[in-house]
Short mmCIF file of N, CA and C in Angstrom, two decimals:
data_model
loop_
_atom_site.label_atom_id
_atom_site.label_comp_id
_atom_site.label_asym_id
_atom_site.label_seq_id
_atom_site.Cartn_x
_atom_site.Cartn_y
_atom_site.Cartn_z
N MET A 1440 10.54 -43.14 -19.76
CA MET A 1440 9.19 -43.60 -19.92
C MET A 1440 9.11 -45.10 -19.64
N CYS A 1441 8.01 -45.49 -19.05
CA CYS A 1441 7.77 -46.90 -18.77
C CYS A 1441 6.62 -47.40 -19.62
N ARG A 1442 6.63 -48.66 -19.88
CA ARG A 1442 5.50 -49.29 -20.57
C ARG A 1442 4.84 -50.22 -19.57
N VAL A 1443 3.68 -49.81 -19.08
CA VAL A 1443 2.91 -50.62 -18.14
C VAL A 1443 1.44 -50.43 -18.43
N ILE A 1444 0.62 -51.20 -17.77
CA ILE A 1444 -0.82 -50.99 -17.86
C ILE A 1444 -1.14 -49.78 -16.99
N THR A 1445 -1.70 -48.75 -17.58
CA THR A 1445 -1.98 -47.53 -16.82
C THR A 1445 -3.47 -47.38 -16.62
N PRO A 1446 -3.88 -46.84 -15.47
CA PRO A 1446 -5.31 -46.63 -15.23
C PRO A 1446 -5.93 -45.76 -16.31
N GLY A 1447 -7.05 -46.20 -16.85
CA GLY A 1447 -7.75 -45.41 -17.84
C GLY A 1447 -7.08 -45.36 -19.19
N GLY A 1448 -5.96 -46.06 -19.36
CA GLY A 1448 -5.25 -45.99 -20.62
C GLY A 1448 -5.27 -47.31 -21.34
N GLU A 1449 -4.60 -47.33 -22.47
CA GLU A 1449 -4.49 -48.56 -23.22
C GLU A 1449 -3.53 -49.49 -22.50
N GLU A 1450 -3.57 -50.75 -22.86
CA GLU A 1450 -2.80 -51.75 -22.13
C GLU A 1450 -1.31 -51.44 -22.09
N HIS A 1451 -0.75 -50.93 -23.16
CA HIS A 1451 0.69 -50.66 -23.18
C HIS A 1451 0.97 -49.18 -23.43
N ALA A 1452 0.23 -48.33 -22.82
CA ALA A 1452 0.42 -46.88 -23.00
C ALA A 1452 1.67 -46.42 -22.25
N GLU A 1453 2.34 -45.42 -22.82
CA GLU A 1453 3.49 -44.84 -22.13
C GLU A 1453 2.98 -43.84 -21.12
N HIS A 1454 3.72 -43.68 -20.05
CA HIS A 1454 3.34 -42.72 -19.04
C HIS A 1454 4.60 -42.12 -18.42
N VAL A 1455 4.42 -41.04 -17.71
CA VAL A 1455 5.53 -40.43 -16.98
C VAL A 1455 5.25 -40.57 -15.50
N HIS A 1456 6.32 -40.64 -14.75
CA HIS A 1456 6.19 -40.71 -13.31
C HIS A 1456 6.06 -39.29 -12.77
N VAL A 1457 5.29 -39.13 -11.71
CA VAL A 1457 5.09 -37.81 -11.12
C VAL A 1457 5.73 -37.77 -9.75
N SER A 1458 6.22 -36.60 -9.39
CA SER A 1458 6.81 -36.46 -8.07
C SER A 1458 6.32 -35.20 -7.36
N HIS A 1459 5.81 -34.24 -8.12
CA HIS A 1459 5.32 -33.02 -7.49
C HIS A 1459 4.09 -33.37 -6.65
N PRO A 1460 4.02 -32.90 -5.41
CA PRO A 1460 2.91 -33.26 -4.53
C PRO A 1460 1.51 -33.01 -5.12
N MET A 1461 1.34 -31.95 -5.91
CA MET A 1461 0.02 -31.69 -6.49
C MET A 1461 -0.34 -32.76 -7.52
N GLU A 1462 0.64 -33.23 -8.28
CA GLU A 1462 0.38 -34.29 -9.25
C GLU A 1462 0.09 -35.61 -8.55
N VAL A 1463 0.84 -35.89 -7.50
CA VAL A 1463 0.62 -37.11 -6.72
C VAL A 1463 -0.78 -37.06 -6.09
N ALA A 1464 -1.15 -35.90 -5.55
CA ALA A 1464 -2.47 -35.75 -4.94
C ALA A 1464 -3.57 -36.00 -5.97
N GLU A 1465 -3.39 -35.50 -7.19
CA GLU A 1465 -4.39 -35.72 -8.24
C GLU A 1465 -4.56 -37.21 -8.51
N LEU A 1466 -3.45 -37.94 -8.60
CA LEU A 1466 -3.53 -39.39 -8.83
C LEU A 1466 -4.22 -40.09 -7.66
N LEU A 1467 -3.92 -39.66 -6.44
CA LEU A 1467 -4.57 -40.27 -5.28
C LEU A 1467 -6.07 -39.97 -5.26
N ARG A 1468 -6.45 -38.74 -5.63
CA ARG A 1468 -7.88 -38.41 -5.68
C ARG A 1468 -8.60 -39.27 -6.72
N GLU A 1469 -7.98 -39.45 -7.89
CA GLU A 1469 -8.57 -40.29 -8.92
C GLU A 1469 -8.71 -41.73 -8.43
N THR A 1470 -7.70 -42.22 -7.73
CA THR A 1470 -7.74 -43.58 -7.18
C THR A 1470 -8.85 -43.71 -6.16
N LEU A 1471 -8.98 -42.72 -5.28
CA LEU A 1471 -10.06 -42.75 -4.29
C LEU A 1471 -11.43 -42.75 -4.96
N ALA A 1472 -11.59 -41.95 -5.98
CA ALA A 1472 -12.87 -41.89 -6.69
C ALA A 1472 -13.20 -43.25 -7.30
N GLU A 1473 -12.20 -43.90 -7.89
CA GLU A 1473 -12.41 -45.23 -8.46
C GLU A 1473 -12.78 -46.23 -7.37
N GLU A 1474 -12.10 -46.16 -6.24
CA GLU A 1474 -12.38 -47.09 -5.14
C GLU A 1474 -13.78 -46.86 -4.57
N LEU A 1475 -14.19 -45.61 -4.49
CA LEU A 1475 -15.54 -45.31 -4.00
C LEU A 1475 -16.60 -45.87 -4.94
N ARG A 1476 -16.38 -45.73 -6.24
CA ARG A 1476 -17.32 -46.31 -7.20
C ARG A 1476 -17.37 -47.83 -7.05
N SER A 1477 -16.21 -48.44 -6.86
CA SER A 1477 -16.14 -49.89 -6.69
C SER A 1477 -16.85 -50.32 -5.40
N LEU A 1478 -16.67 -49.56 -4.33
CA LEU A 1478 -17.33 -49.87 -3.07
C LEU A 1478 -18.85 -49.74 -3.22
N ASN A 1479 -19.28 -48.74 -3.95
CA ASN A 1479 -20.70 -48.56 -4.20
C ASN A 1479 -21.28 -49.77 -4.94
N ASP A 1480 -20.54 -50.25 -5.94
CA ASP A 1480 -20.99 -51.44 -6.68
C ASP A 1480 -21.07 -52.66 -5.78
N LEU A 1481 -20.06 -52.86 -4.94
CA LEU A 1481 -20.08 -54.00 -4.03
C LEU A 1481 -21.25 -53.92 -3.05
N ALA A 1482 -21.48 -52.73 -2.51
CA ALA A 1482 -22.58 -52.56 -1.57
C ALA A 1482 -23.92 -52.84 -2.24
N ALA A 1483 -24.06 -52.42 -3.48
CA ALA A 1483 -25.30 -52.68 -4.22
C ALA A 1483 -25.49 -54.18 -4.43
N ARG A 1484 -24.42 -54.87 -4.77
CA ARG A 1484 -24.52 -56.32 -4.96
C ARG A 1484 -24.83 -57.02 -3.63
N TRP A 1485 -24.20 -56.57 -2.55
CA TRP A 1485 -24.47 -57.12 -1.22
C TRP A 1485 -25.97 -57.01 -0.92
N HIS A 1486 -26.51 -55.86 -1.25
CA HIS A 1486 -27.93 -55.61 -0.98
C HIS A 1486 -28.84 -56.55 -1.78
N LEU A 1487 -28.43 -56.91 -2.99
CA LEU A 1487 -29.26 -57.74 -3.87
C LEU A 1487 -29.19 -59.23 -3.54
N ILE A 1488 -28.12 -59.65 -2.88
CA ILE A 1488 -27.90 -61.09 -2.65
C ILE A 1488 -28.59 -61.53 -1.37
N ASP A 1489 -29.32 -62.65 -1.45
CA ASP A 1489 -30.03 -63.18 -0.29
C ASP A 1489 -29.23 -64.25 0.46
N ASP A 1490 -28.24 -64.85 -0.18
CA ASP A 1490 -27.45 -65.90 0.43
C ASP A 1490 -26.56 -65.33 1.54
N GLU A 1491 -26.79 -65.78 2.78
CA GLU A 1491 -26.08 -65.21 3.94
C GLU A 1491 -24.57 -65.44 3.89
N GLU A 1492 -24.14 -66.60 3.42
CA GLU A 1492 -22.71 -66.87 3.35
C GLU A 1492 -22.02 -65.92 2.37
N THR A 1493 -22.65 -65.71 1.24
CA THR A 1493 -22.10 -64.78 0.24
C THR A 1493 -22.12 -63.36 0.78
N LYS A 1494 -23.18 -62.99 1.45
CA LYS A 1494 -23.26 -61.64 2.04
C LYS A 1494 -22.13 -61.43 3.05
N ARG A 1495 -21.85 -62.47 3.85
CA ARG A 1495 -20.77 -62.38 4.84
C ARG A 1495 -19.43 -62.17 4.13
N SER A 1496 -19.21 -62.91 3.06
CA SER A 1496 -17.97 -62.76 2.29
C SER A 1496 -17.85 -61.34 1.73
N LEU A 1497 -18.94 -60.85 1.17
CA LEU A 1497 -18.91 -59.48 0.63
C LEU A 1497 -18.67 -58.46 1.72
N CYS A 1498 -19.21 -58.71 2.91
CA CYS A 1498 -18.97 -57.80 4.04
C CYS A 1498 -17.48 -57.72 4.36
N HIS A 1499 -16.81 -58.86 4.31
CA HIS A 1499 -15.36 -58.86 4.55
C HIS A 1499 -14.63 -58.05 3.49
N VAL A 1500 -15.01 -58.26 2.23
CA VAL A 1500 -14.38 -57.52 1.13
C VAL A 1500 -14.63 -56.02 1.30
N ILE A 1501 -15.85 -55.65 1.64
CA ILE A 1501 -16.19 -54.24 1.84
C ILE A 1501 -15.36 -53.66 2.97
N GLY A 1502 -15.18 -54.41 4.04
CA GLY A 1502 -14.34 -53.95 5.15
C GLY A 1502 -12.91 -53.72 4.72
N TYR A 1503 -12.36 -54.64 3.91
CA TYR A 1503 -10.99 -54.47 3.41
C TYR A 1503 -10.88 -53.23 2.55
N LYS A 1504 -11.85 -53.03 1.68
CA LYS A 1504 -11.83 -51.86 0.80
C LYS A 1504 -11.92 -50.57 1.60
N ARG A 1505 -12.75 -50.58 2.65
CA ARG A 1505 -12.89 -49.37 3.48
C ARG A 1505 -11.57 -49.05 4.18
N ARG A 1506 -10.88 -50.08 4.67
CA ARG A 1506 -9.58 -49.84 5.31
C ARG A 1506 -8.56 -49.34 4.29
N ALA A 1507 -8.59 -49.91 3.10
CA ALA A 1507 -7.68 -49.46 2.04
C ALA A 1507 -7.95 -48.00 1.68
N MET A 1508 -9.23 -47.63 1.62
CA MET A 1508 -9.57 -46.24 1.30
C MET A 1508 -9.14 -45.30 2.43
N ALA A 1509 -9.19 -45.76 3.66
CA ALA A 1509 -8.72 -44.94 4.77
C ALA A 1509 -7.22 -44.68 4.62
N GLU A 1510 -6.48 -45.69 4.19
CA GLU A 1510 -5.04 -45.52 3.94
C GLU A 1510 -4.80 -44.53 2.80
N LEU A 1511 -5.57 -44.67 1.72
CA LEU A 1511 -5.44 -43.74 0.60
C LEU A 1511 -5.77 -42.32 1.03
N TRP A 1512 -6.83 -42.16 1.83
CA TRP A 1512 -7.23 -40.83 2.30
C TRP A 1512 -6.11 -40.21 3.14
N SER A 1513 -5.52 -41.02 4.01
CA SER A 1513 -4.42 -40.54 4.85
C SER A 1513 -3.23 -40.11 4.00
N ALA A 1514 -2.90 -40.92 2.99
CA ALA A 1514 -1.80 -40.57 2.09
C ALA A 1514 -2.11 -39.28 1.34
N LEU A 1515 -3.34 -39.13 0.89
CA LEU A 1515 -3.75 -37.91 0.18
C LEU A 1515 -3.60 -36.69 1.09
N ALA A 1516 -4.05 -36.80 2.33
CA ALA A 1516 -3.95 -35.67 3.26
C ALA A 1516 -2.49 -35.27 3.47
N GLU A 1517 -1.60 -36.24 3.61
CA GLU A 1517 -0.18 -35.94 3.81
C GLU A 1517 0.42 -35.27 2.58
N VAL A 1518 0.10 -35.79 1.41
CA VAL A 1518 0.64 -35.23 0.16
C VAL A 1518 0.11 -33.80 -0.04
N GLU A 1519 -1.18 -33.59 0.22
CA GLU A 1519 -1.72 -32.24 0.06
C GLU A 1519 -1.08 -31.26 1.03
N GLU A 1520 -0.81 -31.69 2.26
CA GLU A 1520 -0.12 -30.81 3.21
C GLU A 1520 1.23 -30.38 2.64
N ARG A 1521 1.98 -31.34 2.12
CA ARG A 1521 3.29 -31.02 1.52
C ARG A 1521 3.12 -30.08 0.33
N ALA A 1522 2.12 -30.33 -0.48
CA ALA A 1522 1.90 -29.51 -1.67
C ALA A 1522 1.64 -28.06 -1.27
N PHE A 1523 0.80 -27.85 -0.29
CA PHE A 1523 0.47 -26.49 0.10
C PHE A 1523 1.60 -25.83 0.88
N GLU A 1524 2.37 -26.61 1.61
CA GLU A 1524 3.51 -26.04 2.33
C GLU A 1524 4.61 -25.64 1.35
N ASP A 1525 4.80 -26.42 0.30
CA ASP A 1525 5.86 -26.17 -0.67
C ASP A 1525 5.52 -25.08 -1.67
N ASP A 1526 4.28 -24.66 -1.73
CA ASP A 1526 3.82 -23.75 -2.76
C ASP A 1526 4.33 -22.32 -2.55
N ALA A 1527 5.54 -22.05 -3.00
CA ALA A 1527 6.12 -20.70 -3.08
C ALA A 1527 5.83 -19.82 -1.88
N GLY A 1528 5.94 -20.37 -0.71
CA GLY A 1528 5.79 -19.56 0.49
C GLY A 1528 4.38 -19.21 0.89
N HIS A 1529 3.39 -19.69 0.15
CA HIS A 1529 2.01 -19.43 0.54
C HIS A 1529 1.66 -20.27 1.76
N HIS A 1530 0.87 -19.71 2.61
CA HIS A 1530 0.41 -20.43 3.79
C HIS A 1530 -1.03 -20.84 3.52
N CYS A 1531 -1.25 -22.14 3.48
CA CYS A 1531 -2.59 -22.62 3.17
C CYS A 1531 -2.93 -23.79 4.06
N HIS A 1532 -3.96 -23.64 4.86
CA HIS A 1532 -4.48 -24.75 5.64
C HIS A 1532 -5.95 -24.51 5.88
N ASP A 1533 -6.60 -25.53 6.35
CA ASP A 1533 -8.04 -25.39 6.51
C ASP A 1533 -8.42 -25.12 7.95
N HIS A 1534 -9.46 -24.38 8.10
CA HIS A 1534 -10.06 -24.11 9.39
C HIS A 1534 -11.49 -24.61 9.30
N ALA A 1535 -11.78 -25.65 10.03
CA ALA A 1535 -13.15 -26.17 10.00
C ALA A 1535 -14.01 -25.21 10.81
N VAL A 1536 -14.86 -24.50 10.10
CA VAL A 1536 -15.75 -23.53 10.73
C VAL A 1536 -17.16 -24.08 10.65
N PRO A 1537 -17.75 -24.42 11.79
CA PRO A 1537 -19.11 -24.96 11.73
C PRO A 1537 -20.07 -23.96 11.11
N HIS A 1538 -20.91 -24.44 10.26
CA HIS A 1538 -21.91 -23.64 9.59
C HIS A 1538 -23.25 -24.00 10.20
N SER A 1539 -24.22 -23.16 10.03
CA SER A 1539 -25.51 -23.39 10.67
C SER A 1539 -26.16 -24.70 10.24
N HIS A 1540 -25.74 -25.28 9.09
CA HIS A 1540 -26.32 -26.54 8.63
C HIS A 1540 -25.42 -27.71 8.96
N GLY A 1541 -24.41 -27.52 9.81
CA GLY A 1541 -23.53 -28.60 10.18
C GLY A 1541 -22.40 -28.85 9.20
N HIS A 1542 -22.26 -28.00 8.19
CA HIS A 1542 -21.19 -28.16 7.21
C HIS A 1542 -19.99 -27.35 7.67
N SER A 1543 -18.81 -27.71 7.18
CA SER A 1543 -17.65 -26.88 7.44
C SER A 1543 -17.18 -26.28 6.14
N HIS A 1544 -16.52 -25.17 6.26
CA HIS A 1544 -15.98 -24.49 5.09
C HIS A 1544 -14.48 -24.38 5.26
N VAL A 1545 -13.77 -24.42 4.14
CA VAL A 1545 -12.33 -24.31 4.17
C VAL A 1545 -11.96 -22.87 3.84
N HIS A 1546 -11.15 -22.27 4.68
CA HIS A 1546 -10.68 -20.92 4.45
C HIS A 1546 -9.20 -20.99 4.13
N THR A 1547 -8.76 -20.27 3.12
CA THR A 1547 -7.37 -20.27 2.72
C THR A 1547 -6.78 -18.90 2.99
N HIS A 1548 -5.60 -18.91 3.59
CA HIS A 1548 -4.90 -17.66 3.89
C HIS A 1548 -3.63 -17.62 3.06
N GLU A 1549 -3.35 -16.50 2.44
CA GLU A 1549 -2.09 -16.35 1.71
C GLU A 1549 -1.28 -15.25 2.32
#
């Protein structure tokens, strides 16, 4: 066990390290959700501020966050692929099937 500051926990809460791809994916999804909320807050503040120099600075920060989220998304996709490949011989992948409303649906094959 380690003693560190953990997301959503008390300052010195104990935690366990995870290595199973599904557990790692869950942590990455939670991190992405937090980053999306943070990006939403930044965008809202950008919208409220009239000072052009400050808006430009916030635009840079928003760009950095978007690139960071792209990296997180990529890591999540890789981990989920491993998780589904490792899952007791089940074959699971997505087939993007266009729907009449432009949405795609994920089909799972076992």
